[in-house]
Coordinates of C-alpha atoms in Angstrom, one line a residue:
M11 CA 0.0 0.0 0.0
S12 CA 1.2 3.5 -0.9
D13 CA 1.1 6.4 1.5
R14 CA -1.2 9.1 0.2
L15 CA 0.3 12.6 -0.5
F16 CA -2.4 15.2 -0.5
I17 CA -2.1 17.9 -3.3
F18 CA -2.9 21.4 -2.2
D19 CA -3.0 23.7 -5.2
T20 CA -2.5 27.4 -4.7
T21 CA -2.4 28.5 -8.3
L22 CA -5.5 30.7 -7.7
R23 CA -4.0 32.4 -4.7
D24 CA -0.1 32.4 -4.6
G25 CA 0.2 31.8 -8.3
E26 CA -2.1 34.8 -9.0
Q27 CA 0.2 37.1 -7.1
V28 CA 2.5 37.2 -10.2
P29 CA 2.3 40.8 -11.7
G30 CA 0.0 40.7 -14.7
C31 CA -1.4 37.2 -14.1
Q32 CA -4.7 38.2 -12.4
L33 CA -7.8 36.3 -13.5
N34 CA -11.4 37.3 -13.4
T35 CA -13.9 35.2 -11.5
V36 CA -15.1 33.3 -14.7
E37 CA -11.5 32.4 -15.5
K38 CA -10.8 31.3 -11.9
I39 CA -13.8 29.0 -12.0
E40 CA -12.5 27.5 -15.3
V41 CA -9.2 26.8 -13.7
A42 CA -10.9 25.4 -10.5
K43 CA -13.0 23.0 -12.5
A44 CA -9.9 21.8 -14.4
L45 CA -8.1 21.3 -11.0
E46 CA -11.0 19.2 -9.8
E47 CA -10.8 17.0 -13.0
L48 CA -7.0 16.7 -12.4
G49 CA -7.8 15.4 -8.9
V50 CA -6.2 17.9 -6.6
D51 CA -7.4 17.5 -3.0
V52 CA -7.4 21.1 -1.8
I53 CA -7.9 24.3 -3.9
E54 CA -6.7 27.5 -2.2
A55 CA -9.2 29.8 -3.9
G56 CA -8.0 33.2 -2.6
F57 CA -7.4 35.6 0.2
P58 CA -11.0 36.9 0.8
V59 CA -10.3 39.9 2.9
S60 CA -7.8 41.3 0.4
S61 CA -10.4 42.5 -2.1
P62 CA -14.1 42.2 -3.1
G63 CA -13.0 40.3 -6.2
D64 CA -11.1 37.7 -4.2
F65 CA -14.0 37.3 -1.8
N66 CA -16.4 36.8 -4.7
S67 CA -14.1 34.3 -6.4
V68 CA -13.9 32.1 -3.3
V69 CA -17.7 32.2 -3.1
E70 CA -18.2 31.3 -6.7
I71 CA -15.5 28.6 -6.8
S72 CA -17.1 27.1 -3.7
K73 CA -20.4 26.8 -5.7
A74 CA -18.7 25.5 -8.8
V75 CA -16.7 22.5 -7.6
T76 CA -17.9 19.5 -5.6
W77 CA -15.4 17.2 -4.0
P78 CA -12.1 19.1 -3.4
T79 CA -11.7 21.1 -0.2
I80 CA -11.9 24.8 -0.8
C81 CA -9.4 26.8 1.3
A82 CA -9.3 30.5 2.1
L83 CA -6.2 32.3 3.3
T84 CA -6.1 34.7 6.3
R85 CA -3.7 36.5 8.5
A86 CA -3.8 35.9 12.3
V87 CA -6.5 38.6 12.4
E88 CA -10.1 38.0 13.6
N89 CA -11.7 40.0 10.8
D90 CA -9.7 38.1 8.2
I91 CA -11.0 34.9 9.6
R92 CA -14.6 36.1 9.8
V93 CA -14.5 37.2 6.2
A94 CA -12.9 33.9 5.1
A95 CA -15.7 32.0 6.8
D96 CA -18.3 34.1 5.0
A97 CA -16.7 33.5 1.7
L98 CA -16.6 29.7 2.3
Q99 CA -20.3 29.5 3.2
Y100 CA -21.2 27.5 0.0
A101 CA -18.2 25.1 0.1
K102 CA -19.0 21.5 0.5
H103 CA -15.7 20.9 2.2
K104 CA -14.2 24.1 3.7
R105 CA -10.8 25.0 5.3
I106 CA -9.5 28.2 6.8
H107 CA -5.7 28.7 6.3
T108 CA -4.4 31.1 9.0
G109 CA -1.1 31.8 10.5
I110 CA 1.8 34.1 11.4
G111 CA 5.5 34.6 10.8
T112 CA 7.7 32.6 13.2
S113 CA 11.3 33.4 12.2
D114 CA 13.2 36.0 14.2
Y115 CA 13.3 38.1 11.0
H116 CA 9.5 38.3 11.0
I117 CA 9.1 38.6 14.7
K118 CA 11.5 41.5 15.1
Y119 CA 11.2 43.4 11.8
K120 CA 7.6 42.6 10.6
F121 CA 5.8 42.4 13.9
N122 CA 8.1 44.3 16.3
S123 CA 7.2 41.6 18.8
N124 CA 8.7 38.7 20.7
R125 CA 8.5 34.9 20.6
D126 CA 6.0 34.5 23.5
D127 CA 3.6 37.0 22.0
I128 CA 3.8 35.4 18.5
L129 CA 3.1 32.0 20.1
E130 CA 0.0 33.4 21.8
R131 CA -1.3 35.0 18.6
A132 CA -0.7 31.6 16.8
I133 CA -2.9 29.8 19.3
A134 CA -5.5 32.5 19.3
C135 CA -6.0 32.5 15.5
V136 CA -6.4 28.8 15.3
K137 CA -8.9 28.8 18.2
Y138 CA -10.9 31.6 16.5
A139 CA -10.9 29.9 13.1
K140 CA -12.1 26.7 14.8
R141 CA -15.3 28.5 15.8
F142 CA -16.2 28.6 12.1
V143 CA -14.8 25.4 10.5
E144 CA -13.6 22.1 11.7
D145 CA -10.7 22.0 9.2
V146 CA -8.1 24.6 10.2
Q147 CA -4.7 24.8 8.6
F148 CA -2.0 26.8 10.3
Y149 CA 1.0 28.3 8.5
A150 CA 4.3 29.2 10.3
E151 CA 5.5 31.8 7.8
D152 CA 9.2 31.7 7.1
A153 CA 9.5 28.4 8.9
G154 CA 12.5 27.7 6.7
R155 CA 14.5 30.3 8.7
T156 CA 12.9 29.6 12.0
D157 CA 14.8 28.0 14.8
N158 CA 13.7 24.4 15.0
E159 CA 13.2 24.3 18.7
Y160 CA 10.9 27.4 18.7
L161 CA 9.1 26.1 15.6
A162 CA 8.4 22.8 17.4
R163 CA 6.9 24.8 20.3
V164 CA 4.6 26.7 17.9
V165 CA 3.5 23.6 16.0
E166 CA 2.8 21.7 19.2
A167 CA 0.7 24.6 20.6
V168 CA -1.4 25.0 17.4
I169 CA -2.1 21.3 17.3
K170 CA -3.4 21.5 20.9
A171 CA -5.5 24.5 19.8
G172 CA -7.2 22.4 17.2
A173 CA -5.2 22.7 13.9
T174 CA -5.8 19.8 11.6
V175 CA -3.0 20.7 9.1
V176 CA 0.3 22.5 9.9
N177 CA 2.1 24.1 7.0
I178 CA 5.9 24.5 7.1
P179 CA 6.8 27.0 4.4
D180 CA 10.2 27.8 3.1
T181 CA 8.8 31.3 2.3
T182 CA 12.1 32.7 1.0
G183 CA 13.3 29.6 -0.8
Y184 CA 16.5 29.7 1.3
C185 CA 16.7 26.1 2.6
L186 CA 18.9 23.4 1.2
P187 CA 17.0 20.1 0.6
S188 CA 18.9 18.5 3.4
Q189 CA 18.1 21.3 5.8
F190 CA 14.4 21.4 5.0
G191 CA 14.1 17.6 5.3
E192 CA 15.9 17.7 8.7
K193 CA 13.4 20.4 9.8
I194 CA 10.5 18.2 9.0
Q195 CA 12.2 15.2 10.6
Y196 CA 12.9 17.3 13.8
L197 CA 9.2 18.2 14.0
M198 CA 8.1 14.6 13.5
E199 CA 10.4 13.5 16.3
H200 CA 9.9 16.3 18.8
V201 CA 6.3 17.5 18.6
D202 CA 3.7 15.8 20.8
G203 CA 0.6 14.9 18.8
I204 CA 2.1 15.6 15.4
H205 CA 0.9 12.2 14.0
K206 CA -2.7 13.3 14.6
V207 CA -2.4 16.1 12.0
T208 CA -1.1 16.5 8.4
I209 CA 2.2 18.3 7.9
A210 CA 2.4 20.3 4.8
T211 CA 5.3 21.8 2.7
H212 CA 5.1 25.1 0.9
C213 CA 8.4 25.8 -0.9
H214 CA 9.5 28.7 -3.0
N215 CA 12.0 28.6 -5.9
D216 CA 14.3 31.5 -5.2
L217 CA 17.4 29.3 -5.4
G218 CA 15.9 26.7 -7.7
M219 CA 15.2 24.2 -5.0
A220 CA 11.5 24.3 -4.4
T221 CA 10.7 20.8 -5.8
A222 CA 13.8 19.3 -4.2
N223 CA 12.9 20.8 -0.8
T224 CA 9.3 19.6 -1.1
M225 CA 10.3 16.1 -1.9
S226 CA 12.8 16.1 0.9
G227 CA 10.0 17.1 3.3
V228 CA 7.7 14.5 1.9
M229 CA 10.2 11.7 2.2
L230 CA 10.7 12.6 5.9
G231 CA 7.0 12.8 6.9
A232 CA 5.1 15.6 5.3
R233 CA 1.9 14.4 3.6
Q234 CA 0.6 17.5 1.9
A235 CA 2.5 19.3 -0.8
E236 CA 1.5 22.9 -1.6
V237 CA 2.1 23.5 -5.3
T238 CA 1.1 25.5 -8.4
I239 CA 0.5 24.7 -12.0
N240 CA 3.8 25.4 -14.0
G241 CA 5.4 26.5 -10.7
I242 CA 4.0 30.0 -11.0
G243 CA 4.1 32.2 -7.9
E244 CA 5.7 35.2 -6.3
R245 CA 9.3 36.1 -7.3
A246 CA 10.9 32.9 -8.8
G247 CA 7.7 30.8 -8.2
N248 CA 6.5 27.9 -6.2
T249 CA 6.9 24.1 -6.3
S250 CA 5.5 22.8 -9.6
L251 CA 2.5 20.5 -9.2
E252 CA 3.5 18.5 -12.3
E253 CA 7.0 17.9 -11.0
V254 CA 5.9 16.5 -7.7
A255 CA 3.2 14.4 -9.3
M256 CA 5.6 12.7 -11.8
I257 CA 8.4 12.3 -9.2
C258 CA 6.0 10.2 -7.1
R259 CA 4.8 8.3 -10.1
S260 CA 8.3 7.6 -11.4
H261 CA 9.9 6.7 -8.1
K262 CA 7.5 3.9 -7.0
E263 CA 10.1 2.8 -4.4
L264 CA 9.1 5.8 -2.3
G265 CA 5.7 4.2 -1.7
I266 CA 4.0 7.6 -2.0
D267 CA 1.2 8.3 -4.4
T268 CA -1.3 11.1 -5.3
N269 CA -4.9 11.2 -6.4
L270 CA -3.9 13.0 -9.6
N271 CA -4.9 12.0 -13.1
T272 CA -1.6 12.9 -14.6
T273 CA -2.9 12.6 -18.2
K274 CA -4.6 16.0 -17.5
L275 CA -1.3 17.8 -16.7
Y276 CA -0.4 19.0 -20.2
G277 CA -3.8 20.4 -20.8
I278 CA -4.1 22.3 -17.6
S279 CA -0.6 23.6 -17.9
R280 CA -1.5 25.1 -21.3
M281 CA -4.8 26.5 -20.0
V282 CA -3.1 28.3 -17.0
S283 CA -0.3 29.6 -19.3
S284 CA -2.9 31.0 -21.7
L285 CA -5.3 32.5 -19.2
M286 CA -2.5 34.1 -17.1
N287 CA -0.5 35.2 -20.2
M288 CA 2.6 33.5 -18.8
P289 CA 4.4 31.3 -21.3
V290 CA 5.9 28.0 -20.1
Q291 CA 9.6 28.0 -20.7
P292 CA 10.5 25.5 -23.5
N293 CA 12.8 23.4 -21.2
K294 CA 10.4 23.3 -18.3
A295 CA 10.3 19.8 -16.7
I296 CA 7.3 17.7 -17.6
V297 CA 5.2 20.3 -19.5
G298 CA 7.8 22.4 -21.5
R299 CA 7.5 21.9 -25.3
N300 CA 11.1 20.5 -25.3
A301 CA 10.5 18.1 -22.4
F302 CA 10.2 15.2 -24.8
A303 CA 12.2 16.6 -27.7
H304 CA 15.5 15.0 -28.7
S305 CA 17.7 16.8 -31.1
S306 CA 20.9 14.8 -30.5
G307 CA 21.3 12.0 -33.1
I308 CA 22.5 9.6 -30.4
H309 CA 19.4 10.4 -28.3
Q310 CA 17.0 10.1 -31.2
D311 CA 18.5 6.7 -32.2
G312 CA 18.2 5.5 -28.6
V313 CA 14.6 6.6 -28.3
L314 CA 13.6 5.0 -31.5
K315 CA 15.1 1.7 -30.4
N316 CA 13.6 1.9 -26.9
R317 CA 11.9 4.9 -25.4
E318 CA 13.2 4.3 -21.9
S319 CA 16.8 4.7 -23.2
Y320 CA 16.4 8.5 -22.7
E321 CA 12.8 9.0 -21.5
I322 CA 11.8 8.1 -18.0
I323 CA 8.2 9.3 -18.6
D324 CA 5.9 8.2 -21.3
P325 CA 4.6 11.5 -22.9
K326 CA 1.1 10.1 -22.9
D327 CA 1.2 9.8 -19.1
V328 CA 1.2 13.6 -18.8
G329 CA -1.3 14.1 -21.7
V330 CA 1.1 14.7 -24.5
D331 CA -0.1 12.8 -27.5
E332 CA 2.3 13.5 -30.4
N333 CA -0.3 12.4 -33.0
S334 CA -3.0 14.9 -31.9
I335 CA -1.2 18.1 -31.1
V336 CA -1.0 19.6 -34.7
L337 CA -4.1 20.9 -36.5
T338 CA -4.1 22.2 -40.1
A339 CA -6.4 24.2 -42.4
R340 CA -8.1 20.9 -43.3
S341 CA -9.1 20.2 -39.7
G342 CA -12.8 20.9 -39.2
R343 CA -14.8 22.4 -36.4
A344 CA -15.2 19.1 -34.7
A345 CA -11.4 18.6 -34.5
L346 CA -11.0 22.1 -33.0
K347 CA -13.7 21.4 -30.5
H348 CA -12.1 18.1 -29.5
R349 CA -8.7 19.7 -29.1
L350 CA -10.2 22.4 -26.9
H351 CA -11.9 19.7 -24.8
V352 CA -8.6 17.8 -24.4
L353 CA -7.1 21.1 -23.2
G354 CA -9.9 21.6 -20.7
I355 CA -11.7 24.4 -22.6
E356 CA -15.5 24.2 -23.2
L357 CA -17.0 26.9 -25.4
D358 CA -20.6 27.5 -26.2
K359 CA -21.7 27.4 -29.9
E360 CA -21.2 31.2 -30.5
A361 CA -17.8 31.3 -28.9
L362 CA -16.8 28.1 -30.8
D363 CA -17.9 29.6 -34.1
K364 CA -15.8 32.7 -33.5
A365 CA -12.8 30.6 -32.5
Y366 CA -13.2 28.5 -35.6
E367 CA -13.3 31.7 -37.8
G368 CA -10.1 32.8 -36.2
F369 CA -8.6 29.3 -36.6
L370 CA -9.2 29.4 -40.3
R371 CA -7.6 32.8 -40.6
L372 CA -4.6 31.7 -38.7
A373 CA -4.4 28.4 -40.6
D374 CA -4.0 30.5 -43.8
K375 CA -0.9 32.1 -42.3
K376 CA 0.6 29.1 -40.5
K377 CA 0.9 25.5 -41.9
E378 CA 0.4 23.9 -38.5
I379 CA -1.7 25.0 -35.5
N380 CA -0.4 23.8 -32.1
D381 CA -2.0 23.7 -28.7
D382 CA -0.7 27.2 -27.7
D383 CA -2.3 28.7 -30.8
V384 CA -5.6 26.9 -30.0
L385 CA -5.7 28.3 -26.5
L386 CA -5.1 31.8 -27.8
L387 CA -7.9 31.4 -30.2
A388 CA -10.2 30.3 -27.4
G389 CA -9.4 33.4 -25.4
E390 CA -10.1 35.8 -28.2
H391 CA -13.9 35.9 -27.4
H392 CA -13.0 37.7 -24.2
K393 CA -11.9 40.8 -26.3
A394 CA -15.4 41.4 -27.8
T395 CA -16.5 43.5 -24.8
R396 CA -13.5 45.8 -24.6
R397 CA -14.0 49.5 -25.0
L398 CA -11.0 50.1 -27.2
K399 CA -10.4 47.9 -30.3
L400 CA -7.9 48.1 -33.1
D401 CA -9.7 48.7 -36.4
F402 CA -6.7 48.8 -38.7
L403 CA -3.0 49.2 -38.7
Q404 CA -0.7 50.0 -41.6
V405 CA 3.0 50.4 -41.2
T406 CA 5.8 51.4 -43.6
S407 CA 9.2 50.4 -42.5
G408 CA 12.6 49.6 -43.9
V409 CA 16.4 50.2 -43.8
G410 CA 17.3 53.8 -44.4
V411 CA 13.8 55.1 -44.2
K412 CA 11.7 56.4 -41.2
S413 CA 9.0 54.1 -40.0
V414 CA 5.4 55.5 -40.3
A415 CA 2.2 53.9 -38.9
S416 CA -1.4 54.7 -39.7
I417 CA -3.9 53.4 -37.2
G418 CA -7.6 53.2 -36.6
L419 CA -9.2 52.7 -33.3
D420 CA -12.8 51.9 -32.3
I421 CA -13.6 53.6 -28.9
A422 CA -17.0 52.6 -27.7
G423 CA -18.3 52.5 -31.2
E424 CA -16.7 55.8 -32.3
K425 CA -14.0 55.7 -35.0
F426 CA -10.6 57.6 -34.7
E427 CA -7.6 57.6 -36.9
A428 CA -4.0 58.9 -36.6
C429 CA -0.6 58.7 -38.3
A430 CA 2.8 59.0 -36.7
S431 CA 6.5 58.2 -37.3
G432 CA 8.8 56.6 -34.9
N433 CA 12.0 54.9 -34.2
G434 CA 10.9 51.6 -35.8
P435 CA 7.5 50.2 -36.6
V436 CA 6.4 49.3 -33.1
D437 CA 7.4 52.8 -31.8
A438 CA 5.5 54.4 -34.7
A439 CA 2.3 52.4 -34.0
I440 CA 2.4 53.2 -30.2
T441 CA 3.0 56.9 -31.0
A442 CA 0.0 56.9 -33.3
I443 CA -2.2 55.3 -30.5
K444 CA -0.9 58.0 -28.1
Q445 CA -2.1 60.7 -30.5
I446 CA -5.7 59.3 -30.1
I447 CA -5.5 58.5 -26.4
H448 CA -4.4 61.8 -24.9
R449 CA -2.9 60.4 -21.7
R450 CA 0.6 60.4 -20.2
M451 CA 1.5 56.7 -20.6
L452 CA 4.9 55.2 -20.3
V453 CA 5.9 51.7 -21.7
K454 CA 8.1 50.3 -18.9
E455 CA 8.6 46.8 -20.2
F456 CA 8.2 45.2 -23.6
L457 CA 8.8 41.5 -24.4
I458 CA 8.2 39.6 -27.6
Q459 CA 8.3 35.8 -27.5
A460 CA 7.7 33.2 -30.2
I461 CA 5.4 30.5 -29.0
S462 CA 7.1 27.6 -30.7
K463 CA 9.4 28.1 -33.7
G464 CA 9.5 29.3 -37.3
S465 CA 9.3 32.6 -39.1
N466 CA 5.5 32.2 -39.6
D467 CA 4.9 31.5 -35.9
I468 CA 2.7 33.5 -33.6
G469 CA 4.6 36.2 -31.6
K470 CA 3.3 36.8 -28.1
V471 CA 3.8 40.3 -26.7
H472 CA 3.9 41.2 -23.0
M473 CA 3.8 44.9 -22.2
T474 CA 3.9 46.9 -18.9
V475 CA 2.4 50.4 -19.1
E476 CA 2.6 53.0 -16.3
Y477 CA -0.2 55.5 -16.0
E478 CA -0.8 57.9 -13.1
G479 CA 1.6 56.0 -10.9
N480 CA -0.1 52.6 -11.5
T481 CA 1.1 49.7 -13.5
Y482 CA -1.0 47.9 -16.1
Y483 CA -0.2 44.8 -18.1
G484 CA -1.1 44.2 -21.7
F485 CA -0.9 41.0 -23.7
S486 CA -1.5 40.0 -27.3
A487 CA -0.5 37.4 -29.9
N488 CA -0.3 37.7 -33.7
T489 CA 1.7 36.4 -36.5
D490 CA 2.5 40.1 -37.1
I491 CA 4.6 41.2 -34.2
V492 CA 3.9 44.9 -34.9
A493 CA 0.2 44.3 -34.7
A494 CA 0.6 42.2 -31.6
S495 CA 2.6 45.0 -30.0
A496 CA -0.1 47.6 -30.8
E497 CA -2.8 45.2 -29.5
A498 CA -0.9 44.6 -26.3
F499 CA -0.6 48.4 -25.7
I500 CA -4.3 48.7 -26.3
D501 CA -5.0 45.8 -24.0
A502 CA -3.2 47.6 -21.2
I503 CA -5.0 50.9 -21.9
N504 CA -8.4 49.0 -21.7
K505 CA -7.6 48.1 -18.1
F506 CA -7.4 51.7 -16.9
V507 CA -10.0 53.4 -19.1
N508 CA -12.8 51.0 -18.3

């Protein structure tokens, strides 16, 4: 019999803290349903007190999914806990995740307090949360840098106060795997009552050790792993769900298994990447586009003779079916609908019709349509309600001549046109837009990325625009990178003019 490792997914809470990756409630529900199909045990749906949007998302996700536990984050503050309890009212299985920093760094500099006071606050927040729900998870923030003896005192106290899960986060990603594993082992050996609760890991990737630290903790007694799809999260990110899942599946000698349907990993990875406008790096373990690619002749020969010569994972085990990824202009509406279903996207007839129209236009420009292209097409219907839309764009550019752009915008049904020159075609297009939108806007960051490869490929543009001291993020994708750049700029503008 295998030990069960519970998967706690925080894509919709910690993952969404990445700048520019915020989702609306409809998109969060879409991800939550996909996480339920994947088989995650706990979905951390948000931090309800932080905003009305987060509160509403927790409410709606609680209604939308059935069997996973829905978790809401709080600080060790009574109002946070009350608000979280209200947000969880419709959840079939509910959990409040509350806690406080326990390292000397947090105690001294964040709270201007002392160890005894922090211990009392930890006990109090768990007892208060217990008034509203039976399932209370406590987090010892910055446990990675907390003295083990003091950490053990805190953990023992919150267990006696009623905590059912205790989270040991390496908040700064500082620990070495051996250190983090020893910390979990120390707690397992020195905390009275620890075997009555579940110990959780929550590791960050600042030094590239999140997954290694998580597995070290799991091997020494932790039985809940806090993870995100694609490893997204604050700063350098969190532990990747897909990596933990496939480590457990590949290393059967560990005797540790999850409830995950790993064939859903590829689809949900692409869904989250598309919705959050955050590309998956090509060499990303498990779900990167090069994860199962072999360019070396020696490797190719070995794989052809026996896949296990160089692949420890069958691509189909994570949902990568090499025979079904590519669509062409000859692929019909049913093929597109099926591919969207495989990727976890369900569109109504009107949205599917629009996606198919876009698919045919794109198929005229590209010989092959891959999954990333399909997901971008599926997301296009969200643009229909935007106030600012690009009507047309014409650019003249070349070597030894000044770039000139003519642009037309539709602003709430009214048409505007402008023409401008610039230092290159993108600069000319943005300058022309600024002539119509009379606001002091500054492009702070501009990134163009090809989704796969080839000169006819889609270019995805990420743009950061500063306006009145606030930062807005714009995204677009197009086979024409100048058009994609203009659309990304317009996307950012839409977020502060609506």
